[in-house]
Amino acid sequence: MRQMQPPSFSSRLDELERAVRQRTDRVPRIGIVLGSGLGGLADDLTDVTAIPFSDLPGWPPATAPGHSGQLLFGDLEGVPAVCLKGRLHLYEGNSERLVVEPALLMGRLGARVLVLSNAAGGVNPSYPAGTLMLIRDHLNLTGRSPLMGPNDDAMGDRFPDLVNTYSPRLRDLMRRAADDVNVSLEQGVYAGLTGPTYETPAEVRMLATLGADAVGMSTVLEAIVAHWAGIEVVGVSLVTNPGAGITGDPLSHEEVLEAAAEAGPRFTALVRRFVALVGSS
């Protein structure tokens, strides 16, 4: 039997856009995906309209700790923005196409710049817990692609080139923002796996051999599909803990949230300044 194909991205986005426009007519200039424990930036939005995931057709509630599951519209540094407070993950049982719908919806609503953030484990031993890392490239080790199946030619090419998935222009602006607010910002390669298990020590050694500096359970599929759809992407990882086997200590999500809480003010200052620079560029 021939496998049934999922609805096209365009048809799903039509449905989601209609649901959003019943609540707000705002047109964001920038979209921001807030990773585990990094949702504090949403508190800096002004004149906020909040839409729970449950009010959007086909979106399940977010289940990961530290992810409230809301689409937030407001102004940040005077720039119209939309924030995803919480995201959808593969490890929650979601399909790769569902996981990337929020990123595409932000673009459909008007955002031409997308900031992807995440909490990540450290692979590079010189990047201790608390390090903010600008993503210059990624390794998609999920075994999945959101672009499998018939291509939606109205949105992007069948065979997209991923050389500049993380926009050089936006990376320059993020480094400038870091200098402006005196926040240390490293740069490196992010490896995306499915989770929900943390990596084994052997897997961390493998990732280091492959060239990864940090590892997590999100971001890569969103970056692929946003770049495919013509949205300019920049990514920042917060290294919340050394990878398995580096220190010998067990890993837990609680330490991820604790590290994110400590780094929250630095992350917020960095992204706010970045948004201001985008707004003036």
C-alpha positions as MATLAB code, in Angstrom:
seq = 'MRQMQPPSFSSRLDELERAVRQRTDRVPRIGIVLGSGLGGLADDLTDVTAIPFSDLPGWPPATAPGHSGQLLFGDLEGVPAVCLKGRLHLYEGNSERLVVEPALLMGRLGARVLVLSNAAGGVNPSYPAGTLMLIRDHLNLTGRSPLMGPNDDAMGDRFPDLVNTYSPRLRDLMRRAADDVNVSLEQGVYAGLTGPTYETPAEVRMLATLGADAVGMSTVLEAIVAHWAGIEVVGVSLVTNPGAGITGDPLSHEEVLEAAAEAGPRFTALVRRFVALVGSS';
ca = [
       0.000    0.000    0.000;
       1.154    3.530   -0.721;
       1.800    5.549    2.420;
      -0.566    8.482    2.922;
       1.251   11.808    2.699;
       0.747   14.466    5.400;
      -0.885   17.772    4.497;
       1.418   20.251    2.769;
       3.113   22.888    4.866;
       1.175   25.558    2.967;
      -2.212   24.093    3.839;
      -1.256   23.632    7.491;
       0.053   27.200    7.686;
      -3.179   28.511    6.128;
      -5.103   26.806    8.933;
      -2.777   28.014   11.669;
      -2.679   31.573   10.327;
      -6.477   31.748   10.360;
      -6.499   30.667   14.004;
      -3.897   33.282   14.962;
      -5.639   36.073   13.065;
      -8.790   35.461   15.085;
      -6.773   36.635   18.098;
      -4.373   39.262   16.752;
      -3.506   41.155   13.579;
       0.063   41.898   14.633;
       2.828   41.415   12.083;
       6.104   40.464   13.796;
       9.426   41.406   12.309;
      11.406   38.842   14.301;
      10.635   35.423   15.763;
      12.342   33.998   18.858;
      12.212   30.368   20.006;
      12.966   30.177   23.732;
      14.700   26.988   24.855;
      14.574   25.174   28.195;
      14.754   27.625   31.083;
      15.271   30.620   28.788;
      11.675   31.819   28.778;
      12.452   34.810   30.984;
      13.015   36.956   27.915;
       9.270   36.762   27.303;
       8.740   38.850   30.452;
      10.412   41.779   28.680;
       7.802   41.872   25.913;
       5.382   44.787   26.123;
       1.745   44.968   24.999;
       1.523   41.174   24.943;
      -1.018   38.925   23.263;
      -0.656   35.279   24.355;
      -2.031   32.292   22.443;
      -1.724   28.864   24.131;
      -0.646   25.946   21.958;
      -3.996   24.316   22.741;
      -5.781   27.129   20.840;
      -3.902   26.351   17.621;
      -5.222   23.499   15.464;
      -3.192   20.315   15.703;
      -0.712   21.593   18.280;
      -0.429   19.530   21.467;
       0.497   21.138   24.789;
       4.209   21.403   25.527;
       5.267   18.732   28.019;
       8.972   19.475   28.634;
       9.734   21.062   32.026;
      10.458   24.768   31.553;
       8.273   24.992   28.427;
       4.921   26.701   29.040;
       3.589   26.251   25.501;
       2.542   29.719   24.334;
       2.872   31.889   21.254;
       3.490   35.445   22.508;
       3.141   38.605   20.432;
       4.545   41.910   21.664;
       7.230   44.538   21.266;
      10.871   44.031   22.263;
      13.225   47.004   22.059;
      10.535   48.690   19.961;
      10.571   45.862   17.400;
       7.410   43.793   16.736;
       8.233   40.246   17.813;
       6.692   36.829   18.303;
       8.127   34.420   20.873;
       7.623   30.694   21.155;
       7.693   30.074   24.895;
       8.309   26.381   24.814;
       8.704   24.238   21.725;
       7.591   20.882   20.359;
      10.154   18.064   20.436;
      10.611   14.757   18.659;
      11.007   12.973   21.996;
       7.459   13.956   22.955;
       6.241   11.714   20.141;
       5.685   14.542   17.660;
       6.437   14.129   13.966;
       9.315   16.060   12.445;
       6.817   18.092   10.401;
       4.849   19.134   13.493;
       8.029   20.070   15.358;
       8.912   22.686   12.719;
       5.454   24.217   12.231;
       6.038   26.954   14.854;
       9.132   28.203   13.034;
       7.298   28.258    9.712;
       4.254   29.911   11.265;
       6.404   32.758   12.543;
       7.607   33.297    9.002;
       4.094   33.120    7.581;
       2.977   35.781   10.068;
       5.717   38.163    8.936;
       8.974   37.349   10.744;
      11.910   37.304    8.340;
      14.478   36.741   11.097;
      14.357   33.734   13.441;
      16.374   33.388   16.656;
      16.679   29.781   17.818;
      17.868   29.198   21.377;
      18.418   26.014   23.321;
      19.939   24.511   26.430;
      22.727   22.129   25.476;
      25.264   19.756   26.922;
      28.902   20.670   26.554;
      31.066   18.540   24.281;
      33.968   20.957   23.936;
      35.695   20.806   27.347;
      36.713   24.461   27.042;
      33.029   25.471   27.085;
      31.991   25.020   30.742;
      28.461   25.262   32.121;
      27.136   28.784   31.649;
      28.808   29.307   28.254;
      26.728   31.071   25.601;
      27.621   29.655   22.191;
      26.740   31.168   18.840;
      25.874   28.321   16.468;
      27.922   28.523   13.284;
      26.847   25.108   11.955;
      25.088   21.940   13.049;
      25.130   18.160   12.798;
      21.664   16.712   12.199;
      21.959   13.329   13.900;
      18.230   12.840   14.450;
      17.871   10.586   11.411;
      14.931   12.778   10.405;
      14.238   15.594    7.963;
      11.113   17.774    7.928;
      11.438   17.967    4.135;
      10.869   14.268    3.461;
       7.937   13.630    1.156;
       6.561   15.747   -1.696;
       8.177   19.187   -1.802;
       6.032   22.272   -1.208;
       7.381   24.194   -4.191;
       5.520   27.347   -3.173;
       7.730   27.561   -0.083;
      11.181   26.297   -1.024;
      13.427   24.266   -3.319;
      13.363   20.478   -3.490;
      17.098   20.295   -2.697;
      17.999   23.252   -0.461;
      21.620   24.229    0.050;
      22.546   24.437    3.754;
      25.949   26.128    3.560;
      24.706   29.337    5.202;
      21.834   27.932    7.245;
      22.998   30.159   10.112;
      23.115   33.573    8.486;
      26.600   35.156    8.413;
      24.945   38.595    8.598;
      22.986   37.697   11.717;
      25.980   36.007   13.334;
      27.927   39.241   12.847;
      25.083   41.181   14.469;
      24.940   38.742   17.391;
      28.693   39.087   17.988;
      28.311   42.861   17.846;
      25.448   42.651   20.339;
      27.631   40.576   22.679;
      30.357   43.215   22.532;
      27.852   46.014   23.154;
      26.492   44.437   26.360;
      29.820   42.911   27.477;
      28.580   39.305   27.294;
      31.062   36.556   26.484;
      29.949   34.635   23.392;
      31.768   31.585   22.077;
      31.112   29.997   18.687;
      30.713   26.383   17.678;
      28.888   23.431   16.138;
      25.639   22.135   17.644;
      24.739   18.457   17.331;
      21.031   17.641   17.354;
      19.839   14.234   18.575;
      16.320   13.032   19.332;
      16.499   12.428   23.098;
      14.910   12.014   25.565;
      17.945   10.191   26.967;
      21.097   12.122   27.561;
      24.054   10.892   25.551;
      26.316    8.088   26.726;
      29.996    8.846   27.395;
      30.858    6.972   24.207;
      28.401    9.098   22.237;
      29.918   12.283   23.646;
      33.375   11.101   22.552;
      31.932   10.330   19.111;
      30.390   13.811   18.889;
      33.711   15.415   19.772;
      35.385   13.399   17.021;
      32.730   14.596   14.555;
      33.439   18.223   15.459;
      30.541   19.078   17.768;
      30.984   21.612   20.566;
      27.534   21.188   22.150;
      24.671   18.701   21.913;
      20.915   18.923   22.438;
      17.473   17.676   21.446;
      16.117   20.492   19.272;
      16.968   23.310   16.845;
      18.408   21.466   13.833;
      15.084   20.636   12.170;
      13.753   24.152   12.806;
      16.887   25.669   11.293;
      16.672   23.452    8.208;
      13.046   24.229    7.449;
      13.326   27.954    8.186;
      16.331   28.299    5.878;
      14.465   26.295    3.225;
      11.545   28.721    3.506;
      13.737   31.822    3.131;
      13.774   32.887    6.787;
      17.113   34.210    8.044;
      18.299   32.113   11.005;
      20.615   32.677   13.951;
      21.106   30.286   16.862;
      22.450   30.514   20.413;
      23.080   27.580   22.747;
      23.434   27.854   26.489;
      25.808   25.143   27.688;
      24.152   24.035   30.911;
      26.309   21.041   31.843;
      29.321   19.075   30.623;
      28.405   16.089   28.465;
      28.260   12.599   29.923;
      31.623   11.190   30.956;
      33.447   14.526   31.030;
      33.105   14.959   34.801;
      31.713   11.566   35.819;
      28.681   13.179   37.467;
      25.114   12.088   36.559;
      23.053   14.435   34.375;
      19.610   15.823   35.218;
      17.119   18.303   33.792;
      17.133   20.146   37.124;
      20.728   21.238   36.575;
      19.762   22.380   33.089;
      17.076   24.661   34.521;
      19.391   25.894   37.292;
      22.106   26.828   34.807;
      19.552   28.521   32.573;
      18.277   30.578   35.499;
      21.828   31.733   36.240;
      22.526   32.612   32.608;
      19.089   34.135   31.986;
      20.107   37.783   32.521;
      23.090   37.441   30.163;
      20.986   35.700   27.522;
      18.247   38.324   27.830;
      20.689   41.214   27.524;
      22.297   39.613   24.480;
      19.054   38.955   22.623;
      17.530   42.329   23.490;
      20.548   44.106   22.056;
      20.511   41.848   19.003;
      16.831   42.661   18.404;
      17.596   46.379   18.670;
      20.354   46.006   16.065;
      18.033   44.086   13.738;
      15.431   46.785   14.188;
      17.875   49.489   13.151;
      19.400   47.558   10.243;
];
